[in-house]
Coordinates of C-alpha atoms in Angstrom, one line a residue:
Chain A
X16 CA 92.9 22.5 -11.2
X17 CA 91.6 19.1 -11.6
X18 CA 88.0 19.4 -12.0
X19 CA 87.0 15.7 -12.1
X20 CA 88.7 13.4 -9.3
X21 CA 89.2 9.7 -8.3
X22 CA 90.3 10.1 -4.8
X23 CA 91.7 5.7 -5.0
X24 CA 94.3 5.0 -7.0
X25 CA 94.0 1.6 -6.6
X26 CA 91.4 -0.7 -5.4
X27 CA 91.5 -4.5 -5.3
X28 CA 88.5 -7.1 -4.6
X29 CA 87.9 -10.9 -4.4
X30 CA 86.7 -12.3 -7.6
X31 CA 82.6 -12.8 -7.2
X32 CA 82.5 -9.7 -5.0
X33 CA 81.3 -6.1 -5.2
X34 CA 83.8 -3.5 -6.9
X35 CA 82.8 0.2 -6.3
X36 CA 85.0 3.2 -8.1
X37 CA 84.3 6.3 -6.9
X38 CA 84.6 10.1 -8.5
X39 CA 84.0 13.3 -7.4
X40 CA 83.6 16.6 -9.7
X41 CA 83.5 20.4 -8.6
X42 CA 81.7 21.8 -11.2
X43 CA 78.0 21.6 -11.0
X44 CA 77.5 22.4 -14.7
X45 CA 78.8 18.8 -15.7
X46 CA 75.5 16.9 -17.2
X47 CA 77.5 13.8 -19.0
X48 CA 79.7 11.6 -17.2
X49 CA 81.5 8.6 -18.6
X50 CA 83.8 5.3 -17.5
X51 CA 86.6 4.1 -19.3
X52 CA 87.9 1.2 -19.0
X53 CA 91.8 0.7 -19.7
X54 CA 94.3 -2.1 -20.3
X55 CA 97.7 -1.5 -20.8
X56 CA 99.1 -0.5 -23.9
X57 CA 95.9 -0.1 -25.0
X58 CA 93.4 3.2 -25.6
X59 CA 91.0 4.0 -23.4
X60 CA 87.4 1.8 -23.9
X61 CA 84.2 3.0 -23.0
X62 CA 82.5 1.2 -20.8
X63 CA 78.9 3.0 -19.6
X64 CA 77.5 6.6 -19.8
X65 CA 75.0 8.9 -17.9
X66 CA 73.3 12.0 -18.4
X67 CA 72.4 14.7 -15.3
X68 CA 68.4 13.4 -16.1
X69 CA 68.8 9.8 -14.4
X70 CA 71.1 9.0 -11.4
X71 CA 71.2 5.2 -12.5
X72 CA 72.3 3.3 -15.6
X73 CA 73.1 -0.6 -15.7
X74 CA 74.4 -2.6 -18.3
X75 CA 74.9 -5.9 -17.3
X76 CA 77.4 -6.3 -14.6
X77 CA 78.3 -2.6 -14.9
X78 CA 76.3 0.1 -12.8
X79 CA 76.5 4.0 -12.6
X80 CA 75.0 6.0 -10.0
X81 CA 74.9 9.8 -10.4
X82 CA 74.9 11.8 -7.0
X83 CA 74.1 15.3 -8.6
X84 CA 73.3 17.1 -5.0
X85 CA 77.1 15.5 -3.9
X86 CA 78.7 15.7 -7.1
X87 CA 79.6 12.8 -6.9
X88 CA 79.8 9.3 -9.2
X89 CA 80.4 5.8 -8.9
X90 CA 80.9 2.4 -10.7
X91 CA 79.8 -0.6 -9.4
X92 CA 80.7 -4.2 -10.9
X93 CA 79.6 -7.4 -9.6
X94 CA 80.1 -9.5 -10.0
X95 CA 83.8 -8.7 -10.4
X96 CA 85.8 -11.2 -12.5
X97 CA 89.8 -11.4 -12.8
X98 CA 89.3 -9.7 -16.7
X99 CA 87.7 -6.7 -15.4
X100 CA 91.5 -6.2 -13.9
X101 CA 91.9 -2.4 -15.3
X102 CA 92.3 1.2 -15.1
X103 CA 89.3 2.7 -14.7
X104 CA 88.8 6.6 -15.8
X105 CA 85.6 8.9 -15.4
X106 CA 84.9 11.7 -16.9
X107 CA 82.3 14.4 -17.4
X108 CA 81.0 16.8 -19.5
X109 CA 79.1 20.1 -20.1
X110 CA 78.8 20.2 -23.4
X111 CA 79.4 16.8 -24.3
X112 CA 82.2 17.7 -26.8
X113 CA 85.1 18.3 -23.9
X114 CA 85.3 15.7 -21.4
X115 CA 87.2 15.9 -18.0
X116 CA 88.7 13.1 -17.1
X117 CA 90.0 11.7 -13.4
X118 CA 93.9 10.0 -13.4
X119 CA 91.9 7.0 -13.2
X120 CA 91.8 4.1 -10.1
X121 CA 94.0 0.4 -10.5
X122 CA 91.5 -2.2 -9.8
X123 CA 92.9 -5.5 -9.4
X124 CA 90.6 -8.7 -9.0
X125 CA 91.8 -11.3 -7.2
X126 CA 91.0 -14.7 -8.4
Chain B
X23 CA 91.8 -1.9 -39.6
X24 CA 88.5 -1.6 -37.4
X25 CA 90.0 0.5 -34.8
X26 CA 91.4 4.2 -34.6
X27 CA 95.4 3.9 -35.6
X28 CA 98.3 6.2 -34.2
X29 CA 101.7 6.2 -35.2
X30 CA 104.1 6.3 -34.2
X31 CA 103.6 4.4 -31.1
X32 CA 106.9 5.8 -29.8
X33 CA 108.9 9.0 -29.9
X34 CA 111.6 10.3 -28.6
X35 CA 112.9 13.1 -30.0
X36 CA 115.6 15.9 -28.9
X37 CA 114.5 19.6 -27.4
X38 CA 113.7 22.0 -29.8
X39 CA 112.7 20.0 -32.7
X40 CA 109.1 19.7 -34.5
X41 CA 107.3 16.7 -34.2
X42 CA 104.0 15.3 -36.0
X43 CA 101.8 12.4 -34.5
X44 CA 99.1 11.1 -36.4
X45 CA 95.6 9.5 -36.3
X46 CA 93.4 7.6 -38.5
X47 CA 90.1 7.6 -37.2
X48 CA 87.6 5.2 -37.6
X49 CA 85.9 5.5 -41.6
X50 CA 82.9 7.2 -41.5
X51 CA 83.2 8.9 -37.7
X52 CA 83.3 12.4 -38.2
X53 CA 84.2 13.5 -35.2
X54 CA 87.7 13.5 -33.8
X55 CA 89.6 14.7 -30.4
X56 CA 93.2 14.7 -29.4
X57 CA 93.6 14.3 -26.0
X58 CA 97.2 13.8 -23.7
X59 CA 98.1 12.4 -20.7
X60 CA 101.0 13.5 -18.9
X61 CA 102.4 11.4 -15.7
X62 CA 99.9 11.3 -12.5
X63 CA 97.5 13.9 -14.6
X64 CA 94.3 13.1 -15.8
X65 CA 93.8 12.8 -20.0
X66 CA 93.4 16.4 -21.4
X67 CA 91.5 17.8 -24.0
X68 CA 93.7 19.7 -26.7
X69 CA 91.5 19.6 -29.9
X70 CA 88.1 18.7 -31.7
X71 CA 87.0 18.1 -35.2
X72 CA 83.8 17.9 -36.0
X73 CA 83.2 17.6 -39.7
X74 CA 83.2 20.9 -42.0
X75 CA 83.3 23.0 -38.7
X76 CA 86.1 25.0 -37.5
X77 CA 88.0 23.0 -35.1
X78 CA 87.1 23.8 -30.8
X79 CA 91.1 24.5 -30.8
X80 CA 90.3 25.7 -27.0
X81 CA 92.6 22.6 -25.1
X82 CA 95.8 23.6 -27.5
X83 CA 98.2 24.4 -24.5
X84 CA 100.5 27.1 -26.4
X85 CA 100.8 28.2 -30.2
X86 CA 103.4 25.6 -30.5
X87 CA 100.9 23.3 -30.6
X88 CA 98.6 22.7 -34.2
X89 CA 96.3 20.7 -35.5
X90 CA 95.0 19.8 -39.0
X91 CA 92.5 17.1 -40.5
X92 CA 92.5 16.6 -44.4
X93 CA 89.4 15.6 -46.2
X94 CA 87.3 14.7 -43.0
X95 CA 89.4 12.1 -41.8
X96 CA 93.4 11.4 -41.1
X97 CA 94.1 14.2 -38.6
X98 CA 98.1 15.3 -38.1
X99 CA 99.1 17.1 -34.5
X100 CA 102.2 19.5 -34.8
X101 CA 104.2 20.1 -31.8
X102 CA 106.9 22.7 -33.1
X103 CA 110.2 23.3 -30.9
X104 CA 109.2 20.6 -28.4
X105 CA 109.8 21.0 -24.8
X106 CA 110.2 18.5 -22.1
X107 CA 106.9 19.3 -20.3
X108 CA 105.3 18.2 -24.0
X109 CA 106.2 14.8 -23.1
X110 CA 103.1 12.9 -22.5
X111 CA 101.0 10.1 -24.2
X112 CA 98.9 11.8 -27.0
X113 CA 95.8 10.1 -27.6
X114 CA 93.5 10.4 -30.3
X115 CA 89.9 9.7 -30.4
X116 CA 86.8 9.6 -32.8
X117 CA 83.3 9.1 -32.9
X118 CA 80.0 8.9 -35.5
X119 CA 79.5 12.2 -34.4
X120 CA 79.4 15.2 -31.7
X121 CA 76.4 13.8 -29.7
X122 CA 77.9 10.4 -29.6
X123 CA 80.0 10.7 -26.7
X124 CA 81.1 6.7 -27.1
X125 CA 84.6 7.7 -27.9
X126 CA 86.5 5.0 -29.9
X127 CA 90.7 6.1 -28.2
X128 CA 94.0 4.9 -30.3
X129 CA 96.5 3.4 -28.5
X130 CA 98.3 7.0 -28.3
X131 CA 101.6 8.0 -28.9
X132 CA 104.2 8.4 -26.1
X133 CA 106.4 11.1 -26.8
X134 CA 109.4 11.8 -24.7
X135 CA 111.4 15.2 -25.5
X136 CA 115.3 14.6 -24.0

């Protein structure tokens, strides 16, 4: 049963706009959560972390909210360039060891 | 090189046979996970090293499946009389240590059982 989920498989913006990716977890003991970033034929990068105790980290262009009461998580990038072109994974955590991750969402930006 | 190495990138190998992927982790991280990714799933956690400690072995999906790590760093992953549900891109992944939850992945190794 897939415990962390990223309902969009794919998601494309204008370049200069807003991207939001979106995940959704079930169980309520998660307290870490990551994003990955992914090109292809490449590993997995990590791109921006949050812990249970905030429900808003920035770095840079790159924001996660935390939605503990919804269980819920999101990425937002903007401005979104044509590099950030990716697959984008989140995952979470209990223990912060053994991460769940979601099979990910295409974003595409469109020059 | 700078980054965590897998080899082989590739594999294909027939049903029934052993198979050993491995991973050089970035020197000095002392921790290190293997991971998969099978088609439309998300990545799973098989195994984690954490220095001296005995490996969380709790991901491994049947006792066909082993892992090792010599002297802190190179780990091997065994697959022993693969099936074709084994075929999936293995991923490896390390980090300074258990708290650092920054994971460095490899590029993985895609292993296809025919």
């Amino acid at each position: 049963d897939q415990q962390v989920k990223q309902n969009s498989p794919s998601l494309s913006v204008q370049e200069g706009r807003i991207s939001i990716l979106n995940c959704d977890y079930t169980n309520s003991m998660f307290d870490y959560f990551l994003w990955y970033k992914k090109y292809p034929a490449e590993g997995p990068t990590f791109l921006i972390s949050i812990s249970s105790i905030k429900d808003k980290n920035e770095d840079g262009r790159f924001t996660v909210f935390l939605n503990k009461s919804a269980k819920h998580l999101s990425l937002h990038i903007v401005p979104s360039q044509p590099g950030d072109s990716a697959v984008y994974f989140c995952a979470a955590s209990i223990t912060g060891n053994q991460f769940y991750f979601g099979t990910g969402t295409s974003l595409t930006v469109i020059p | 090189g700078a980054g965590v190495s897998q080899s082989p990138s590739n594999k294909v190998t027939e049903k029934g046979k052993d198979v050993e992927l491995r991973c050089d982790p970035i020197s000095g991280h002392t921790a290190l996970y293997w991971y998969r990714q099978s088609l439309g799933q998300g990545l799973e956690f098989l195994i984690y090293f954490q220095g001296n400690s005995a490996p969380d072995k709790s991901g491994l999906p049947s006792d066909r499946f082993s892992a090792e790590r010599t002297g802190g760093s190179v780990s091997t992953l065994t697959i022993q009389r693969t099936q074709q549900e084994d075929s999936a891109v293995y991923l490896c992944a390390s980090s300074p240590s258990s708290t650092n939850y920054g994971y460095t992945f490899g590029s993985g190794t895609r292993l296809t059982v025919v």
